[in-house]
Short mmCIF file of C-alpha atoms and ligand atoms in Angstrom, two decimals:
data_model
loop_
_atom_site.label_atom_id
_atom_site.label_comp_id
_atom_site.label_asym_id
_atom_site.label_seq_id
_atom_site.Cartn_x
_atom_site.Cartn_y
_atom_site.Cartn_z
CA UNK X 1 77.91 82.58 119.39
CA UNK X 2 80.12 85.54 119.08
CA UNK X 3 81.73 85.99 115.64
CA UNK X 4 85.50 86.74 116.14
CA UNK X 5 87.21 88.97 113.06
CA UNK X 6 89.17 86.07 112.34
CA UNK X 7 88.44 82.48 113.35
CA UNK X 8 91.97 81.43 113.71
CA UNK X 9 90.70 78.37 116.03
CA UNK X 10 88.65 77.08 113.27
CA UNK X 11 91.39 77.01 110.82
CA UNK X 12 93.45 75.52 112.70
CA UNK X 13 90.84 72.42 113.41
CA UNK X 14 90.80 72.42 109.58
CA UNK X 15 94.54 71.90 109.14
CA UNK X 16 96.02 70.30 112.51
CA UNK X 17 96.47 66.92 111.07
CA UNK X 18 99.19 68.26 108.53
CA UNK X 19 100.37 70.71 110.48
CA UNK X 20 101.48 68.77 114.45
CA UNK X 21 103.05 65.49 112.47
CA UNK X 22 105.36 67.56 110.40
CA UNK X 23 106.08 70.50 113.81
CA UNK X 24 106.99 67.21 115.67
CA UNK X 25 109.39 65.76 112.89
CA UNK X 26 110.96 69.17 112.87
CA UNK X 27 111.31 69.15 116.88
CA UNK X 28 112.96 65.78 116.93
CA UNK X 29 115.16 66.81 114.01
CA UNK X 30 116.66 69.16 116.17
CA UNK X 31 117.69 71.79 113.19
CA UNK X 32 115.65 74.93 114.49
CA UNK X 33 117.94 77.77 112.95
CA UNK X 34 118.89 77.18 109.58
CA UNK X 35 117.29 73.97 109.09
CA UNK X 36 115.94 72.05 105.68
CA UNK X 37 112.27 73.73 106.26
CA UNK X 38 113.10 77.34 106.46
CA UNK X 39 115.20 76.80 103.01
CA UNK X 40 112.47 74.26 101.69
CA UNK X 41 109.65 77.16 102.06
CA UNK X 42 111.99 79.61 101.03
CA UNK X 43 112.08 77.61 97.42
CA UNK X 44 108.50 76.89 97.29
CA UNK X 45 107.52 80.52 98.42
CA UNK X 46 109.80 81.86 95.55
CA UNK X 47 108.32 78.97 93.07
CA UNK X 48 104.78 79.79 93.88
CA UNK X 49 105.42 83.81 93.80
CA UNK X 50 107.19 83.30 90.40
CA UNK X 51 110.63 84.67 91.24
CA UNK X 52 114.52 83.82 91.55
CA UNK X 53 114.76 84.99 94.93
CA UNK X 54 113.32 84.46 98.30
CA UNK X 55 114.86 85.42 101.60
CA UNK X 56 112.70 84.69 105.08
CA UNK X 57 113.06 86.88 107.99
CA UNK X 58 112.28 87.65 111.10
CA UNK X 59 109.03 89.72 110.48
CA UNK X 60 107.22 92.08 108.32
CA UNK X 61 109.03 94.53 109.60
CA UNK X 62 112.00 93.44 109.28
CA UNK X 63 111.57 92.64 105.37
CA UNK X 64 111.09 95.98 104.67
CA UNK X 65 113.54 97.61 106.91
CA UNK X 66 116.08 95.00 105.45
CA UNK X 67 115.41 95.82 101.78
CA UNK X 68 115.70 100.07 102.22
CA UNK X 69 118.53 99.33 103.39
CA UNK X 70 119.36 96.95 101.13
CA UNK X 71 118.70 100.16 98.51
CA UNK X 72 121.39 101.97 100.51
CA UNK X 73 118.37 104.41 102.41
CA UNK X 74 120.36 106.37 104.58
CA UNK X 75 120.09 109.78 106.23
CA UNK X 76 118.81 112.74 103.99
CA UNK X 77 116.84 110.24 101.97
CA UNK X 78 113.41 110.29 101.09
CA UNK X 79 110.84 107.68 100.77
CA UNK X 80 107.17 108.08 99.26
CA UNK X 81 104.59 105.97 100.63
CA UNK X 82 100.78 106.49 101.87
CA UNK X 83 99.40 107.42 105.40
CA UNK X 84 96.94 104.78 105.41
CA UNK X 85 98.96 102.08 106.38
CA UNK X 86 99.94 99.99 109.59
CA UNK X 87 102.97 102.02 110.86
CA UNK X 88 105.62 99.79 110.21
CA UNK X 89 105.60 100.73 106.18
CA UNK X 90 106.75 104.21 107.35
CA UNK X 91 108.78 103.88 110.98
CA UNK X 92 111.23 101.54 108.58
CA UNK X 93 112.32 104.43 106.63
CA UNK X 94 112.57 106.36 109.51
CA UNK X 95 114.86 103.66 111.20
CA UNK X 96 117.21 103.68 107.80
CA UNK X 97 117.22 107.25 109.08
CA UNK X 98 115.50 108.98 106.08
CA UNK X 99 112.11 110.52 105.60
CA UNK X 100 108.91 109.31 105.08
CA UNK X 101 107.13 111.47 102.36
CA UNK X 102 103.22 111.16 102.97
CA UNK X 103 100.86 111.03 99.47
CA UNK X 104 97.13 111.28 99.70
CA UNK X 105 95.02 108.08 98.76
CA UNK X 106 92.82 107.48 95.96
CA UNK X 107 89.19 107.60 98.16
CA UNK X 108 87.64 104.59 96.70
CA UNK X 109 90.90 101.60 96.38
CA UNK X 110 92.19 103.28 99.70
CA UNK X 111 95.68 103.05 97.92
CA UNK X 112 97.77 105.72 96.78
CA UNK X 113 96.64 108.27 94.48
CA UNK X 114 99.12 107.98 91.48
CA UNK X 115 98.34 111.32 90.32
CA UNK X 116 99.75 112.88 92.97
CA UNK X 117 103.33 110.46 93.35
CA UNK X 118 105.10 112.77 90.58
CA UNK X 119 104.85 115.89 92.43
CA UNK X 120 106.06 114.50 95.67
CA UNK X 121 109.49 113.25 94.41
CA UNK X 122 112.40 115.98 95.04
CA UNK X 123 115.85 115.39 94.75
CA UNK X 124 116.21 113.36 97.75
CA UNK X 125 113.90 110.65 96.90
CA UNK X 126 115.14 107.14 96.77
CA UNK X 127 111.93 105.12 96.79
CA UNK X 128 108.53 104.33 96.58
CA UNK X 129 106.60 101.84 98.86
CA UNK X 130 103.04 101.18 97.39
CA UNK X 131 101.14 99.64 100.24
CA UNK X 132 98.71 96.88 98.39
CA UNK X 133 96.10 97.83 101.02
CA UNK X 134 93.30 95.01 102.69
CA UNK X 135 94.60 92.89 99.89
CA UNK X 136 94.20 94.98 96.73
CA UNK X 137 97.15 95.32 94.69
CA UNK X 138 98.53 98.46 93.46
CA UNK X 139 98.29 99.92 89.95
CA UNK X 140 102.29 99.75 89.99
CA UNK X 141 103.04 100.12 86.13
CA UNK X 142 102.59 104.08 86.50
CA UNK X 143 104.84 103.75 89.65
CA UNK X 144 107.24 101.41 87.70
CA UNK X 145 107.72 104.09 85.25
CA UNK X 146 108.15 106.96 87.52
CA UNK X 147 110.97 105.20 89.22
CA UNK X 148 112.29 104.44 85.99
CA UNK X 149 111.98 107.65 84.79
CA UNK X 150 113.62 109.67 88.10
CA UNK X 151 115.66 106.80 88.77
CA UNK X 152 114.18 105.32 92.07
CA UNK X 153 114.06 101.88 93.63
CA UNK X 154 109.94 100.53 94.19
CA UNK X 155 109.61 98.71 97.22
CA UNK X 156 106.18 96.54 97.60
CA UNK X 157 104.90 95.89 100.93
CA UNK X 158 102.82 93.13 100.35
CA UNK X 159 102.16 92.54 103.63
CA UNK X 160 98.15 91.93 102.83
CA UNK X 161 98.52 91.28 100.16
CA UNK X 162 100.55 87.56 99.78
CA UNK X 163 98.65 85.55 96.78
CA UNK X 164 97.31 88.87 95.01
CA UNK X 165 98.13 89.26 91.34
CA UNK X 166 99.22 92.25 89.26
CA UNK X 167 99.32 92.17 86.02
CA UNK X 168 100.88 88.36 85.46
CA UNK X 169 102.76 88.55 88.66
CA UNK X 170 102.29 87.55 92.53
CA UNK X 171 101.91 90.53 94.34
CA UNK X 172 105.33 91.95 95.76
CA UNK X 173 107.08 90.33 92.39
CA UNK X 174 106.62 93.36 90.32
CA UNK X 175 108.88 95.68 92.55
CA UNK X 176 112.51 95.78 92.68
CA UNK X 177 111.97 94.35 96.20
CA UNK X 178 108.52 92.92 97.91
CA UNK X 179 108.29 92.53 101.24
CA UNK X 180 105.63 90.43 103.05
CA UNK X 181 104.57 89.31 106.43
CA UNK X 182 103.16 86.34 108.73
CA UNK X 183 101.84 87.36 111.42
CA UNK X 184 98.88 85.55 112.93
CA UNK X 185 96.52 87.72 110.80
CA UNK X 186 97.78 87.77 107.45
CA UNK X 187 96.48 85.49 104.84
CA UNK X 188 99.12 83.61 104.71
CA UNK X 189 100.56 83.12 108.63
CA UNK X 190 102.60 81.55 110.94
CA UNK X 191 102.11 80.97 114.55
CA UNK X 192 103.82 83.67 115.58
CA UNK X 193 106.21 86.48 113.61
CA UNK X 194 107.63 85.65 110.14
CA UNK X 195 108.99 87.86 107.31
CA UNK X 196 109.87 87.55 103.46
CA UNK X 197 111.54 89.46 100.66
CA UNK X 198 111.07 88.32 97.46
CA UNK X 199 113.37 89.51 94.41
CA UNK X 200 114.81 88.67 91.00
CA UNK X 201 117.77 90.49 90.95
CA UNK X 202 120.51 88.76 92.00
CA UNK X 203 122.45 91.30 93.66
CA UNK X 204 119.76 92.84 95.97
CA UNK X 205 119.09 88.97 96.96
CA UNK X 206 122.71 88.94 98.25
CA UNK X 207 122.56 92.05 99.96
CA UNK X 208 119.28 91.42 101.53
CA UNK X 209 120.83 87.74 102.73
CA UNK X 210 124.04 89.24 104.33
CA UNK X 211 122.05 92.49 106.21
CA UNK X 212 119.35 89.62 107.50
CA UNK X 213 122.76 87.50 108.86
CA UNK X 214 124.37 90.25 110.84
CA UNK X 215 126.12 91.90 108.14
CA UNK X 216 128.08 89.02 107.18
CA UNK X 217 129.40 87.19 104.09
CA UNK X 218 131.89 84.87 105.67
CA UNK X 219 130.69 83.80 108.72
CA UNK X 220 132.53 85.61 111.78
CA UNK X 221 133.68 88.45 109.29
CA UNK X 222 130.93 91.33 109.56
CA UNK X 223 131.21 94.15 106.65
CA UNK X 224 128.65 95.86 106.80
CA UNK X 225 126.05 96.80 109.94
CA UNK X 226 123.44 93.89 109.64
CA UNK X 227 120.24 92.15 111.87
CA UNK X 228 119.61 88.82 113.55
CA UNK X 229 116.52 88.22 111.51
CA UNK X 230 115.79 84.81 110.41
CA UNK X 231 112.58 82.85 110.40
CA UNK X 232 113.09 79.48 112.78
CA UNK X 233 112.44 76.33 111.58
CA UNK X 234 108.94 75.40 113.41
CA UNK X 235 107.73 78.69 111.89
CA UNK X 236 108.75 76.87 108.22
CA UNK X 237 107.51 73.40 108.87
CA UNK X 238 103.54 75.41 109.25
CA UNK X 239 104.26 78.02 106.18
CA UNK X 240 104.74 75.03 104.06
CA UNK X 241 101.61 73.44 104.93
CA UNK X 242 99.27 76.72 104.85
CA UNK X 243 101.39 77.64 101.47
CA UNK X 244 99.65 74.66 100.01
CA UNK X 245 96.04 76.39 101.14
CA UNK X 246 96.64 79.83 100.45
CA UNK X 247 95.08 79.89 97.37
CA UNK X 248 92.15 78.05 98.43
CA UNK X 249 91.86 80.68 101.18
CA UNK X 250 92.35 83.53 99.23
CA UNK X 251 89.47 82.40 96.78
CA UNK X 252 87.17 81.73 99.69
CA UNK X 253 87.64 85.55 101.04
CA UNK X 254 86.71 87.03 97.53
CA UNK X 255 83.70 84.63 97.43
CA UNK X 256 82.45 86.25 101.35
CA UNK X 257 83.87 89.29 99.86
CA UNK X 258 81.26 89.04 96.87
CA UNK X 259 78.49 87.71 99.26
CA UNK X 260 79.09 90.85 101.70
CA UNK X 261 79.12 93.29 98.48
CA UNK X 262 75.51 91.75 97.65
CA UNK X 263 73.82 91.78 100.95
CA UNK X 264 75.15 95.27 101.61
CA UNK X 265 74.76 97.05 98.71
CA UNK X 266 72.80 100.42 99.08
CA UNK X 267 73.01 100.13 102.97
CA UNK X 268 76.90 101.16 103.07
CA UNK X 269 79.79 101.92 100.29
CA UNK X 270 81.11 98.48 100.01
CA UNK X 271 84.73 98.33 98.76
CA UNK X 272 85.99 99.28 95.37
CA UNK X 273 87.54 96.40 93.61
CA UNK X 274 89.54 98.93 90.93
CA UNK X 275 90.22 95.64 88.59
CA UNK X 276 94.09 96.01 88.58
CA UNK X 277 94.37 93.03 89.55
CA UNK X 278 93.16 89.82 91.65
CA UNK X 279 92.46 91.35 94.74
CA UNK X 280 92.36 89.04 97.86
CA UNK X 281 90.55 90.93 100.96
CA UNK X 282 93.03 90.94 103.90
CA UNK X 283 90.01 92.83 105.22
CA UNK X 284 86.41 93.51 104.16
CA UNK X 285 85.92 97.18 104.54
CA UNK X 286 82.96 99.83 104.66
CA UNK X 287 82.55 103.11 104.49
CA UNK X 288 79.47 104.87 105.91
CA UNK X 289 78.92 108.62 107.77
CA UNK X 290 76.98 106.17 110.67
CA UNK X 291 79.86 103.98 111.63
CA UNK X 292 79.82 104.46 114.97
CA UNK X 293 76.30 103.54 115.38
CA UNK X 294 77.70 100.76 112.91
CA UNK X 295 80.72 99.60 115.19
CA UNK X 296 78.58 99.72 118.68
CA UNK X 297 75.20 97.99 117.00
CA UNK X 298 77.42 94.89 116.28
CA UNK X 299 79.86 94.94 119.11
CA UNK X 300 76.61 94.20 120.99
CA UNK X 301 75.14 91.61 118.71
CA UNK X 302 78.60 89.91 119.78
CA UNK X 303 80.28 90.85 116.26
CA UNK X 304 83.81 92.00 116.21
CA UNK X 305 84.75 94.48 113.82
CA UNK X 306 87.63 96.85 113.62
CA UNK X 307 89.05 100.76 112.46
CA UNK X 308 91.86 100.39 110.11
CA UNK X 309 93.08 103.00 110.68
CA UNK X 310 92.07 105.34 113.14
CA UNK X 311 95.05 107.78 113.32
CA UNK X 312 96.64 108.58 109.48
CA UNK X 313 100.52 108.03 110.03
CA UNK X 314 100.81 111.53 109.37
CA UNK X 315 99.25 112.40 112.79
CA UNK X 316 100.42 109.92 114.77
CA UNK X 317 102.36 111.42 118.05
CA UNK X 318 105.83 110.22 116.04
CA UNK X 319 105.61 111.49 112.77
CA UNK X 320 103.44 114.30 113.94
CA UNK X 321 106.44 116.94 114.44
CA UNK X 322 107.96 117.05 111.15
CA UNK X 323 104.14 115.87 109.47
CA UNK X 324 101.39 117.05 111.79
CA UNK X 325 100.45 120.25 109.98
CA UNK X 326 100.15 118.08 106.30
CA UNK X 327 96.78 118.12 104.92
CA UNK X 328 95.45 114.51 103.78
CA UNK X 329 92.28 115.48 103.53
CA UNK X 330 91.02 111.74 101.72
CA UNK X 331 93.12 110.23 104.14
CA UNK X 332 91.58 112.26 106.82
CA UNK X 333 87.65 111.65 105.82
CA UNK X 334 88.43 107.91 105.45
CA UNK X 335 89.47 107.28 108.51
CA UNK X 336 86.69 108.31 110.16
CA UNK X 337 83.96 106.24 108.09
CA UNK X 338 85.60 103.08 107.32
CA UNK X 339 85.03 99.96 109.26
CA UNK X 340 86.65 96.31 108.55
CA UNK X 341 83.94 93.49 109.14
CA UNK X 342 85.08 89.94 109.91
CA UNK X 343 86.57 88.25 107.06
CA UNK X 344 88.37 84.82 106.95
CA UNK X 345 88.17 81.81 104.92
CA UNK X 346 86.81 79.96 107.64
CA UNK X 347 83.46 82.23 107.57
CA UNK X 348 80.38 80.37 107.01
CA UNK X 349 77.04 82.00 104.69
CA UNK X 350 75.27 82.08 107.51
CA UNK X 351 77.74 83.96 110.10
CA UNK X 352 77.93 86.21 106.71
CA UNK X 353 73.96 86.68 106.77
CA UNK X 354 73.82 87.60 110.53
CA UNK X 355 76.78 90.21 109.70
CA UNK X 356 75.18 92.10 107.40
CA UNK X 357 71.59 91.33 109.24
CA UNK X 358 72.81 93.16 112.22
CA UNK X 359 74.10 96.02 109.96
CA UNK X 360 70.43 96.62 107.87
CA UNK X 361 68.72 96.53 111.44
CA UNK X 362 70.95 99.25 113.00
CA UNK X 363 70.74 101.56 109.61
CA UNK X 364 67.25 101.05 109.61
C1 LIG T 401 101.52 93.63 109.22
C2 LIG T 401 102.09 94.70 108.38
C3 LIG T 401 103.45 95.04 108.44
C4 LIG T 401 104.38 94.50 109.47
O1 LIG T 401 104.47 93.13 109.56
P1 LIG T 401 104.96 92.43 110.94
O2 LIG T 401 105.18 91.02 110.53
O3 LIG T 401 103.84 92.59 111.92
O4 LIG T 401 106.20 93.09 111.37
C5 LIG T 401 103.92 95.99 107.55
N1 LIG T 401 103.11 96.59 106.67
C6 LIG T 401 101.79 96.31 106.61
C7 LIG T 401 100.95 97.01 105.59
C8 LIG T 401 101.23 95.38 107.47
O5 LIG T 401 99.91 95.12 107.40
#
């Protein structure tokens, strides 16, 4: 039996009998945009992350484009965030029409290395969007007081992050603005695209609301240039049932995360759980100078596995003419020796035991 990277199908066994009663009382009730689910989730979302404020959307994406510009990013701005990242933390600020400002990472948390944030911020800088990376949150009080201190607005994406804790709070709470996503793979998903920002301050909340809503206060009178980004209803009715799970789920990944760390250790670099904070393995990730003997030994035992991330966003074709010639030389290195094994909470010990089986045999 081949071991997929995440066993959506069995999860969905697991929860079908909550989840098809209450899509089909939301497809009879006839409500899809707007309706008592998407606002229900959007209180229980905000309850459970411990904040005033939540606001669904369309997408990841679109949470984060929403709340730079939200912040008022505009042309000539700069934002600070790290190249190891899916691209969408960085080709927001570009659409806002600023600049992404690339800062090595740290090589063991994969996340940004703080002591190297101060020297990146110039004039022009507006933000700065910690990426909580595979799940691990962000040391963000040193970030917290460098925006405090040059007066700049710290965006979370949370994306991998949804049910992590920092320091008392749900990861993406900390920030002026988080921004999270549910996509299929996240740890907390939909069943297709979904979006949230989370806030407590009332007046980005209102802002963020009126950009996701076409720019729009009063309905038909548009002030300000705004998005048709909402999350629909059937999308709701299935957050509020996997909400309820999450943090059985979560739990369940660091548990395979701790079994992987014990059958693996002194075969590979298993990841770096810095202690910040609760962190809740989006992915399980390796690093070893033999990964590609790594990635093709259990492709043919019928194991998927994945590169996050081959290309750095600094060298990707679009940022590569204004970024190409930056040297991220962690960045750079861990790219080519990481490798993200299957994780989900639906792994059993012994899947987990062939995993790592398959690993020892090809290192050995
Ligand atoms: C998935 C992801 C996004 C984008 O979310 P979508 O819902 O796919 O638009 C943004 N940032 C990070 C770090 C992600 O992993």
């Amino acid at each position: 039996m081949n071991i997929p990277m995440l066993d959506l199908k069995a999860e969905y066994a697991l929860l079908r009998d909550e989840i098809e009663p209450a899509v089909c009382d939301a497809l009879a009730a006839c409500q899809y945009i707007g309706g008592p689910n998407v606002k229900a989730f959007e209180a229980e979302a905000a309850a459970y992350a411990g904040v005033k404020h939540a606001i669904a959307c369309a997408s990841g994406t679109d949470a984060l484009l929403i709340a730079l510009r939200a912040i008022g990013l505009g042309p000539g701005d700069e934002v600070i965030t790290t190249p190891f990242t899916f691209v969408a933390t960085a080709s927001t600020v570009v659409m806002c029409g600023a600049k992404p400002v690339f800062v090595d990472i740290d090589p063991r948390s994969f996340n940004l290395d703080l002591d190297q944030v101060e020297a990146a911020i110039t004039p022009a800088t507006r933000a700065i969007v910690p990426v909580h990376l595979f799940g691990q949150p962000v040391h963000l009080a040193p970030l917290k007081a460098l925006c405090e201190k040059h007066g700049l607005k710290l965006i979370e994406d949370a994306a991998q992050s949804f049910g992590a804790d920092y320091a008392g709070r749900k990861s993406g709470a900390y920030g002026d603005i988080g921004c999270t996503s549910f996509y299929p793979s996240k740890n907390l998903s939909a069943f297709g695209d979904g979006g949230l920002m989370i806030t407590d301050n009332d007046q980005l909340a209102a802002e963020l609301r009126v950009l996701a809503s076409h720019g729009s206060r009063v309905r038909y009178h548009h002030h300000v240039l705004g998005y048709n980004s909402r999350l629909d209803e059937i999308q709701a009715v299935i957050l509020r049932v996997k909400l309820r799970h999450l943090d059985n789920f979560n739990n369940r990944r660091r548990a395979i995360a701790d079994s992987y760390g014990k059958q693996l250790a002194g075969l590979v670099e298993t990841p770096f759980a810095d202690g910040n904070g609760r962190h809740v393995y989006h992915q399980y990730t390796i690093l070893s100078d033999r990964r590609d003997l790594i990635q093709k030994v259990l492709t043919e035992s019928g194991i998927a596995c994945a590169v996050y991330y081959p290309v750095p966003l600094h060298k990707q074709e679009m940022f590569a003419p204004t970024h190409g010639s930056a040297s991220l030389p962690v960045t750079e290195r861990i790219a080519q020796r990481c490798l993200s094994l299957p994780i989900s909470p639906m792994l059993k010990d012994d899947q987990i035991k062939r995993i790592t089986g398959a690993i020892r045999q090809a290192l050995t």
